[in-house]
Tab-separated table of C-alpha atoms and ligand atoms in Angstrom:
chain	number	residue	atom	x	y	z
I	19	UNK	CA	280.203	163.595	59.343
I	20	UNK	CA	282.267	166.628	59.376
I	21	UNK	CA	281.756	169.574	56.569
I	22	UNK	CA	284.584	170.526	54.582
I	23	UNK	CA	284.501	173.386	56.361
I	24	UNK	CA	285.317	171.707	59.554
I	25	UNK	CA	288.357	169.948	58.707
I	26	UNK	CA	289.844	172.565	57.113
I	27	UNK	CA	289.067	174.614	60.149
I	28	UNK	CA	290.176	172.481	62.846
I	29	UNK	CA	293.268	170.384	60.633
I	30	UNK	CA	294.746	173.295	58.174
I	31	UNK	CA	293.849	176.489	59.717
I	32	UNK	CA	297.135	177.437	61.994
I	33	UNK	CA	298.415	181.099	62.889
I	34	UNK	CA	300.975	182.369	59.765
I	35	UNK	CA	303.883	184.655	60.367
I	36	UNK	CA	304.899	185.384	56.915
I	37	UNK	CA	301.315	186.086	55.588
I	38	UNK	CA	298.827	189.244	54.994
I	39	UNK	CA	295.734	186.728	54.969
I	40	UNK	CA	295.971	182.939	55.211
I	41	UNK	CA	293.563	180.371	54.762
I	42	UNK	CA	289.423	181.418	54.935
I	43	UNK	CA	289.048	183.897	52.133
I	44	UNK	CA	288.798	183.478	48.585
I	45	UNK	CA	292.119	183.975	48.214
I	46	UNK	CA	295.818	184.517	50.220
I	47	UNK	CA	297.372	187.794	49.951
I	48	UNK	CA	301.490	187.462	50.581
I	49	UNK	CA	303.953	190.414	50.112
I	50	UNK	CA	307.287	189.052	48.814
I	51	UNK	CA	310.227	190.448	50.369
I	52	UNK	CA	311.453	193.418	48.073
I	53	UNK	CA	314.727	192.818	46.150
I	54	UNK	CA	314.027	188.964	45.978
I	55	UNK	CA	312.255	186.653	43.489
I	56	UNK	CA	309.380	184.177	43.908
I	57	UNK	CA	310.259	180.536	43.546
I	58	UNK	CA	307.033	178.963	42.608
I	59	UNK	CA	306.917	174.486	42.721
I	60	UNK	CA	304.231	172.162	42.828
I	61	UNK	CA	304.906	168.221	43.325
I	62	UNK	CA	301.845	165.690	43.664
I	63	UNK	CA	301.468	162.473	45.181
I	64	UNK	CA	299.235	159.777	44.736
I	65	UNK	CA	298.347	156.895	46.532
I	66	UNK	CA	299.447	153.779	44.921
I	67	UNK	CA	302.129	155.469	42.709
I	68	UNK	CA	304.378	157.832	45.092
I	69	UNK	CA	303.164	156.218	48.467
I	70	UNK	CA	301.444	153.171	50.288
I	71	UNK	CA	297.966	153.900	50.714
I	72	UNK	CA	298.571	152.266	54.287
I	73	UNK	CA	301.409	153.981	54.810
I	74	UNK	CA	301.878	156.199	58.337
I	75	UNK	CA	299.957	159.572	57.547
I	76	UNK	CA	302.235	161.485	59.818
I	77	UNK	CA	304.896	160.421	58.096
I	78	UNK	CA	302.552	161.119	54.461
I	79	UNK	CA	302.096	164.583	55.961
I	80	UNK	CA	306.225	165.440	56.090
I	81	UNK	CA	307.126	164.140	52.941
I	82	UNK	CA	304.331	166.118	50.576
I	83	UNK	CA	305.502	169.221	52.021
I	84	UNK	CA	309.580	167.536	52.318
I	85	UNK	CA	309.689	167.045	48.627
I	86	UNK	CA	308.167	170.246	47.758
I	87	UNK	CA	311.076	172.089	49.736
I	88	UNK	CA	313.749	169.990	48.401
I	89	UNK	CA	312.794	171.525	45.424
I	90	UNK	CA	312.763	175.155	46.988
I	91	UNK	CA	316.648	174.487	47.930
I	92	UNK	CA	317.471	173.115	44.806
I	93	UNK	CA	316.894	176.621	43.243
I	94	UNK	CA	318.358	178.323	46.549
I	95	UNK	CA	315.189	179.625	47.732
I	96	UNK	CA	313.728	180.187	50.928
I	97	UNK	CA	310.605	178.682	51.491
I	98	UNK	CA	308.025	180.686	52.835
I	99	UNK	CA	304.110	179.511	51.251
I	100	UNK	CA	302.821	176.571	50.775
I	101	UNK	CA	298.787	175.261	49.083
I	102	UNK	CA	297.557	172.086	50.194
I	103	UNK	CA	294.707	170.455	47.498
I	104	UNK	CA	293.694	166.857	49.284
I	105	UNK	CA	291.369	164.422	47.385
I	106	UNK	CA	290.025	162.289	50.311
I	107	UNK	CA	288.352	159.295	50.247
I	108	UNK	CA	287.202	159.670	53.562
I	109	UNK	CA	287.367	161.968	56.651
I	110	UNK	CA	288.903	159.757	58.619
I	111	UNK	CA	289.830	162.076	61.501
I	112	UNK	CA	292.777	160.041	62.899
I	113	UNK	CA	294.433	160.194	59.611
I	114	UNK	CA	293.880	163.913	59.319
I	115	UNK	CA	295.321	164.368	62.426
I	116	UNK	CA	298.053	163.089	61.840
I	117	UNK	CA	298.828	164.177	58.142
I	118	UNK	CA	298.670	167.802	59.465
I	119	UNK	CA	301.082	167.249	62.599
I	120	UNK	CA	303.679	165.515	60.072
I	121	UNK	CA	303.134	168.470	57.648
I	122	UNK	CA	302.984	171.291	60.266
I	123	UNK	CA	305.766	170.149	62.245
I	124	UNK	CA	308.061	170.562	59.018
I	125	UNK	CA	306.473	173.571	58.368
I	126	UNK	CA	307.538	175.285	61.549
I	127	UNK	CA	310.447	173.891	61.487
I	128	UNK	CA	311.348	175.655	58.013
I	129	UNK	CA	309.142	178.863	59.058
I	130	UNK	CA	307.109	177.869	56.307
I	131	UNK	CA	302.761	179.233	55.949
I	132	UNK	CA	300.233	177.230	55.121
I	133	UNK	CA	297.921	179.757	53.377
I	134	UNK	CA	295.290	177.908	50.971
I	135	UNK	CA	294.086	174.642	49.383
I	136	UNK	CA	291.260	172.913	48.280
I	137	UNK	CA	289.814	169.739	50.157
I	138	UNK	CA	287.523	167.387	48.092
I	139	UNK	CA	286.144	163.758	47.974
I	140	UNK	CA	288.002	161.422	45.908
I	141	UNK	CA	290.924	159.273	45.498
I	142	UNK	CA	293.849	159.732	48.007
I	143	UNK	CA	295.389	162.313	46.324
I	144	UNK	CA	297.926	165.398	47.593
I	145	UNK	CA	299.214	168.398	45.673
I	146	UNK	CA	300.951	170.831	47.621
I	147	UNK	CA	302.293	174.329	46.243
I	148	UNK	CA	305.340	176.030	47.430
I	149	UNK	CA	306.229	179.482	47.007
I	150	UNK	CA	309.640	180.393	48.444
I	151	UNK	CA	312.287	183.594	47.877
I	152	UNK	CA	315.217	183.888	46.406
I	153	UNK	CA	317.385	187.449	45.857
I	154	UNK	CA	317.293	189.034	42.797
I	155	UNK	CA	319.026	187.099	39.758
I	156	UNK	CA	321.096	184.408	42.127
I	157	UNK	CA	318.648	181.256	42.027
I	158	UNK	CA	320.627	178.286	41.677
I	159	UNK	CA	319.427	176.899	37.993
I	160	UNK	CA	320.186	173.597	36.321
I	161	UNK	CA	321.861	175.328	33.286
I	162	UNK	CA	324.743	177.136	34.955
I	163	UNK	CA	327.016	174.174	35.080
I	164	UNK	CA	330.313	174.968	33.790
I	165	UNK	CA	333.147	172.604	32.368
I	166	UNK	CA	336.316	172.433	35.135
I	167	UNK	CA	333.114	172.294	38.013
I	168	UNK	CA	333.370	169.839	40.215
I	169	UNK	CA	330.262	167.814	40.982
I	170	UNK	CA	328.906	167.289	44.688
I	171	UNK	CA	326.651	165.539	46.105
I	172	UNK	CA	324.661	165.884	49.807
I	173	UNK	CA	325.136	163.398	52.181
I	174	UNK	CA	324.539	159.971	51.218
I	175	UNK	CA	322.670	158.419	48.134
I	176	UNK	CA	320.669	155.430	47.984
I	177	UNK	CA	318.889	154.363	50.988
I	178	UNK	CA	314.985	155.132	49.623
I	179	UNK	CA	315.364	153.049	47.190
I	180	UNK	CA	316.982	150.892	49.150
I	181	UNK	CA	314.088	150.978	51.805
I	182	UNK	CA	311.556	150.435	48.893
I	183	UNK	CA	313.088	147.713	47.434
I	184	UNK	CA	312.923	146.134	50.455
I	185	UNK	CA	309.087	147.072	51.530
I	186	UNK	CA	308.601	145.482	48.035
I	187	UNK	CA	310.220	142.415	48.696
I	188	UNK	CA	313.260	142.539	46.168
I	189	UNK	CA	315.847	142.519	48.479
I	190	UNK	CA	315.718	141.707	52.077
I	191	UNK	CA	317.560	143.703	54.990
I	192	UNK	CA	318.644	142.885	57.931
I	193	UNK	CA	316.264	144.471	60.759
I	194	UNK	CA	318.509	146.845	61.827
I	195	UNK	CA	319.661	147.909	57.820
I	196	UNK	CA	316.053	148.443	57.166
I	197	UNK	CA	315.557	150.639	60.405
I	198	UNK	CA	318.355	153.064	59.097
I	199	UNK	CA	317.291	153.023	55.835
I	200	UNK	CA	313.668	153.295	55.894
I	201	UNK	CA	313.696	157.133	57.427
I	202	UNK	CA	315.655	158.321	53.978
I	203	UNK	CA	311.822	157.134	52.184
I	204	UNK	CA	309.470	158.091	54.710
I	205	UNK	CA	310.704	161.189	56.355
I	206	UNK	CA	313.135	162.485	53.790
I	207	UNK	CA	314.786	165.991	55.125
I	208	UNK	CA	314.890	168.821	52.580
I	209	UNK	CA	318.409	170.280	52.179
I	210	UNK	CA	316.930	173.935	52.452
I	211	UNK	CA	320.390	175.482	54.474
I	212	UNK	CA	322.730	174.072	52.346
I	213	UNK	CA	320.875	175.436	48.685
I	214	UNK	CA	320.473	179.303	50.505
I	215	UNK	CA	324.977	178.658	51.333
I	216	UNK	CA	325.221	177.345	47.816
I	217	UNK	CA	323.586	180.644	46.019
I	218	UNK	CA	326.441	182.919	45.338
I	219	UNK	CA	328.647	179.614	45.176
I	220	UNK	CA	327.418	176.783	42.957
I	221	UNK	CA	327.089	177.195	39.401
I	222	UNK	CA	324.043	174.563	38.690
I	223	UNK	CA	321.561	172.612	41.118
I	224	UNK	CA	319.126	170.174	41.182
I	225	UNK	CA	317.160	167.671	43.915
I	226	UNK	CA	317.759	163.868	43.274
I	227	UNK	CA	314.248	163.033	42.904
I	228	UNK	CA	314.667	160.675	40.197
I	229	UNK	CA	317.792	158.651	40.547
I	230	UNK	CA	321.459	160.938	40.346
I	231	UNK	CA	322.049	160.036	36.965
I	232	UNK	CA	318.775	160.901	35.520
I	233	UNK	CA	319.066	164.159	37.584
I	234	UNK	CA	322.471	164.848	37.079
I	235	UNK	CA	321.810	164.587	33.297
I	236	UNK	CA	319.102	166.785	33.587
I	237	UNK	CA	321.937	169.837	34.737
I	238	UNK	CA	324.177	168.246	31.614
I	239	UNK	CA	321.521	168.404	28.932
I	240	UNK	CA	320.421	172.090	30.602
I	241	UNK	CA	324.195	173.636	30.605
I	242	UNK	CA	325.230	171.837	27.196
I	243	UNK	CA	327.924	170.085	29.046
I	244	UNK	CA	329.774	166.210	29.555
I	245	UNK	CA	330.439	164.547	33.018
I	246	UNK	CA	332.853	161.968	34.267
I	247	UNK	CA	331.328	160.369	37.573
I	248	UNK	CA	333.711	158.565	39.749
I	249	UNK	CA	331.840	155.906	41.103
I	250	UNK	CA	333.795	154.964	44.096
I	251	UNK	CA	333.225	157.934	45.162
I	252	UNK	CA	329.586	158.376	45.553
I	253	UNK	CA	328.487	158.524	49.009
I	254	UNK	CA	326.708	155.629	50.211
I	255	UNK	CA	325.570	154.453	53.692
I	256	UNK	CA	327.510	151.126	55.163
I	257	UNK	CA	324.295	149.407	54.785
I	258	UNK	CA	324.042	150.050	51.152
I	259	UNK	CA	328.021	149.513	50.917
I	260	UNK	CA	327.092	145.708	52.368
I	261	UNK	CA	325.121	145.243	49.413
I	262	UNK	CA	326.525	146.872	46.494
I	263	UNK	CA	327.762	144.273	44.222
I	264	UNK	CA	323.898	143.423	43.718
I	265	UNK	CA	322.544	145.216	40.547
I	266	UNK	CA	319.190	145.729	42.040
I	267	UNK	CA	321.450	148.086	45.049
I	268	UNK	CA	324.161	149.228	42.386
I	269	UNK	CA	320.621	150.948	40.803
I	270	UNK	CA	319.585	152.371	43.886
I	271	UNK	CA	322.563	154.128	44.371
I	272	UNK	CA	322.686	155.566	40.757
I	273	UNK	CA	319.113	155.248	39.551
I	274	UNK	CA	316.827	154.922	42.670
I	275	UNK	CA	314.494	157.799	43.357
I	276	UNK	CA	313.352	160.031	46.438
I	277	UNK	CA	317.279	160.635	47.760
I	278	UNK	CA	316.069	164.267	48.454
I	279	UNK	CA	319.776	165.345	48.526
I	280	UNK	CA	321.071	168.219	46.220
I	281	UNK	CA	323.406	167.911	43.482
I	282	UNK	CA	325.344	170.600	42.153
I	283	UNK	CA	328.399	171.965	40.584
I	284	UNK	CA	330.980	174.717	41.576
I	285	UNK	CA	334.091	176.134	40.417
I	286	UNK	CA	337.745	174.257	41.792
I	287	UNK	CA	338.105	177.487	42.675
I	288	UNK	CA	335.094	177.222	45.381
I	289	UNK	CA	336.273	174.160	46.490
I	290	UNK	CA	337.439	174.674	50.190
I	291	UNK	CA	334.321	177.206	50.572
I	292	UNK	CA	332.106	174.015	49.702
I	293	UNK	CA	333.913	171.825	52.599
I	294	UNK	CA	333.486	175.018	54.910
I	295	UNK	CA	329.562	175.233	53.667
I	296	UNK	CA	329.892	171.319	54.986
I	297	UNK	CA	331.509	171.710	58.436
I	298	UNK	CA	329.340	174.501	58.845
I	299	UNK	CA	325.929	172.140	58.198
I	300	UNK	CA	327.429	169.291	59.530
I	301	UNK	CA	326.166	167.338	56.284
I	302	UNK	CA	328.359	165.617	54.519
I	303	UNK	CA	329.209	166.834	50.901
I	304	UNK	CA	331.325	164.821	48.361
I	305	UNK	CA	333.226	165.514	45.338
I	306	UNK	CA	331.468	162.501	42.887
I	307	UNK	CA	333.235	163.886	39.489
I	308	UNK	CA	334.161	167.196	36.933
I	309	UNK	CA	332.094	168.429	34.187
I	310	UNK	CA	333.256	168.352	30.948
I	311	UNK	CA	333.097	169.987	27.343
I	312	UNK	CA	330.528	167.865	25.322
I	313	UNK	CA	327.627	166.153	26.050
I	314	UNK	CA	326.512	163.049	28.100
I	315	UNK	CA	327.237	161.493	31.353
I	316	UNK	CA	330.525	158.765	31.516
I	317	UNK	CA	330.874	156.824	34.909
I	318	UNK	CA	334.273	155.562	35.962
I	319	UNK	CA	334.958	152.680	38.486
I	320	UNK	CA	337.890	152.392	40.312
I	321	UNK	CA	340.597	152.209	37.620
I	322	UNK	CA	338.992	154.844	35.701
I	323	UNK	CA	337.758	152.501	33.318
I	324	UNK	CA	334.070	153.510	31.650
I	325	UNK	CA	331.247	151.376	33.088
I	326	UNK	CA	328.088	150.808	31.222
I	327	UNK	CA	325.246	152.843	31.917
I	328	UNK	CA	321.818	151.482	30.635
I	329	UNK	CA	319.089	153.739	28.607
I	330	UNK	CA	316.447	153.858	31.633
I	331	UNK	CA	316.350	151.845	35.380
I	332	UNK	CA	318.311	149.865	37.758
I	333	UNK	CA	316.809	146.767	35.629
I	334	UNK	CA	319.102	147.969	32.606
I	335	UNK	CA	322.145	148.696	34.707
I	336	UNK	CA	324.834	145.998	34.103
I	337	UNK	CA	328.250	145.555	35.564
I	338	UNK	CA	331.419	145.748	34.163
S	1103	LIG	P1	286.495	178.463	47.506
S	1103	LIG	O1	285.200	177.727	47.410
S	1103	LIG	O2	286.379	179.938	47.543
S	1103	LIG	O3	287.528	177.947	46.545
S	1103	LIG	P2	287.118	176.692	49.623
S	1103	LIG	O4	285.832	176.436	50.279
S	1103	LIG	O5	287.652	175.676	48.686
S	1103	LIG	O6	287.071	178.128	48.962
S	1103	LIG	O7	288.217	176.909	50.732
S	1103	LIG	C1	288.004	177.806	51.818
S	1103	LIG	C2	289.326	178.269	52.344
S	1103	LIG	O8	290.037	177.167	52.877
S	1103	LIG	C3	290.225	178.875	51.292
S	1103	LIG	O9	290.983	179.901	51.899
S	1103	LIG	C4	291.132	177.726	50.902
S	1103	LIG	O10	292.380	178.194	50.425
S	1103	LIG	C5	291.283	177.011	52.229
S	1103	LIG	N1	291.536	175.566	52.120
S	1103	LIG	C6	290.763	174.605	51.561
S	1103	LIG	N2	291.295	173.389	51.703
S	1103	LIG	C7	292.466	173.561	52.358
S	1103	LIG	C8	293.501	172.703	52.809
S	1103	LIG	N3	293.462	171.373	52.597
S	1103	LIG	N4	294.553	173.246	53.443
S	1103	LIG	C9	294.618	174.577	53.650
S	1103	LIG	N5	293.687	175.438	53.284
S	1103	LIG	C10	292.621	174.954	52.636
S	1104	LIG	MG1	287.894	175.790	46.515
């Protein structure tokens, strides 16, 4: 049986390139870039409740450290640091192996250090940390929306939950539906480029974590402002298009978690710079709806009629 000391040696310990000291003292020593400020995170996931305990740990291993830098661009910050804390209940050395090369590969992808962490026995657990940068004064905060915004999304909305619902047996896809859908849950890619273009540009931001209207509430109740949400317009993939006069769907779309895209608002006056911001990315960004004077969230179909829009859930979601 390996010591602690061991796996973190031979699965976490990796050269840095952004760090003073990394992972084997007490303590990691970073010097933020002058002129910026640090964007500090943490997200946890547990087995059971965020993830299959079965589920593919490579897979496991991108999306601790993917949600963590969703929530990096959703302020506009770069990420640079990251902790890892692991509860184990085992060391099963396959599965280590292959959480680190799913978290590692992301992390070199986005330049990002692995510097610290903790590594116990116990329940599958996973906390990571991220520190990122963002210049002085310009991160992208939930309470900057402004009325006369218009409100974009990130490419499209709804496939996690769509996956989930059916690993969970609620709906069923066809093989190929489920193929496309089921890399939005597992291997969700953080929308770090498009949050650094936004800073400077967008007024408010936020990751859809939770469901776009719960999040997109969250920048209303934070900026003390109303929204009108066209729902034609949200972005949805065909497969989710195929289903979407289901309830159980129509929720994913508007109240299904892990979408891992950004929403945020910007001025009309931004408007072409947000297509160019798109073409630029190549990821699709769409106008949803405007912000408004007031307070709460109205959602439109087709003829601009209000539809209704339950307290909590897809379950409470009903049709018009
Ligand atoms: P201490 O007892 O001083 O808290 P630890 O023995 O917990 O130190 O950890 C030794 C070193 O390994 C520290 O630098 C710590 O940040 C790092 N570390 C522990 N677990 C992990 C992990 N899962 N990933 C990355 N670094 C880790
Ligand atoms: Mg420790």
């Amino acid at each position: 049986m390996p010591s602690e000391f061991d796996l973190i040696r031979r699965f976490f310990t990796r050269p840095t390139r952004n760090t003073l000291l990394g992972v084997g003292d007490d303590a990691a020593l970073v010097r933020p870039t002058p002129g910026t400020e640090l964007a500090v995170s943490t997200d946890m996931l547990v087995a059971g409740k965020h993830f299959f305990p079965d589920v593919d740990p490579r897979q496991l291993g991108h999306k601790a450290l993917a949600v963590n830098l969703s929530d990096m661009a959703a302020m506009g910050a770069t990420p640079r640091w990251a902790t890892l804390s692991l509860a184990l209940p085992e060391a099963d050395e396959d599965w280590l192996k292959g959480f680190a090369e799913g978290f590692f590969d992301l992390a070199e992808r986005f330049s990002v250090d692995l510097i610290g962490g903790d590594t116990t026995r116990g329940p599958l657990n996973i906390c990571v940390q991220i520190m990122g940068e963002v210049s002085t004064g310009m991160a992208l905060r939930r309470s900057g929306a402004k009325p006369g915004d218009e409100i974009w999304v990130s490419g499209q909305l709804g496939d996690a939950a769509l996956a989930l619902a059916h690993l969970q047996r609620r709906i069923e896809l066809a093989p190929e539906a489920a193929a496309a859908c089921l890399p939005a849950l597992h291997t969700p890619m953080p929308r770090v480029a498009l949050g650094e273009a936004l800073v400077g540009v967008a007024h408010g931001a936020i990751d859809i974590s939770d469901g776009l209207l719960a999040d997109l509430s969250h920048i209303l109740e934070a900026s003390g402002v109303a929204a009108e949400v066209n729902f034609p317009a949200l972005p949805t993939s065909v497969f989710l298009q195929a289903h979407l006069h289901g309830e159980i769907v129509r929720g994913c779309l508007l109240a299904g978690g892990d979408d891992y895209e950004l929403c945020f608002t910007a001025p009309l006056s931004r408007h072409e710079e947000v297509v160019a911001i798109a073409r630029r990315l190549a990821l699709p960004l769409t106008a949803i709806g405007v912000i408004r004077e007031g307070s709460g969230l109205r959602l439109l179909d087709a003829a601009g009629t209000d539809m209704k829009i339950g307290a909590t859930g897809f379950d409470h979601f009903a049709s018009t």
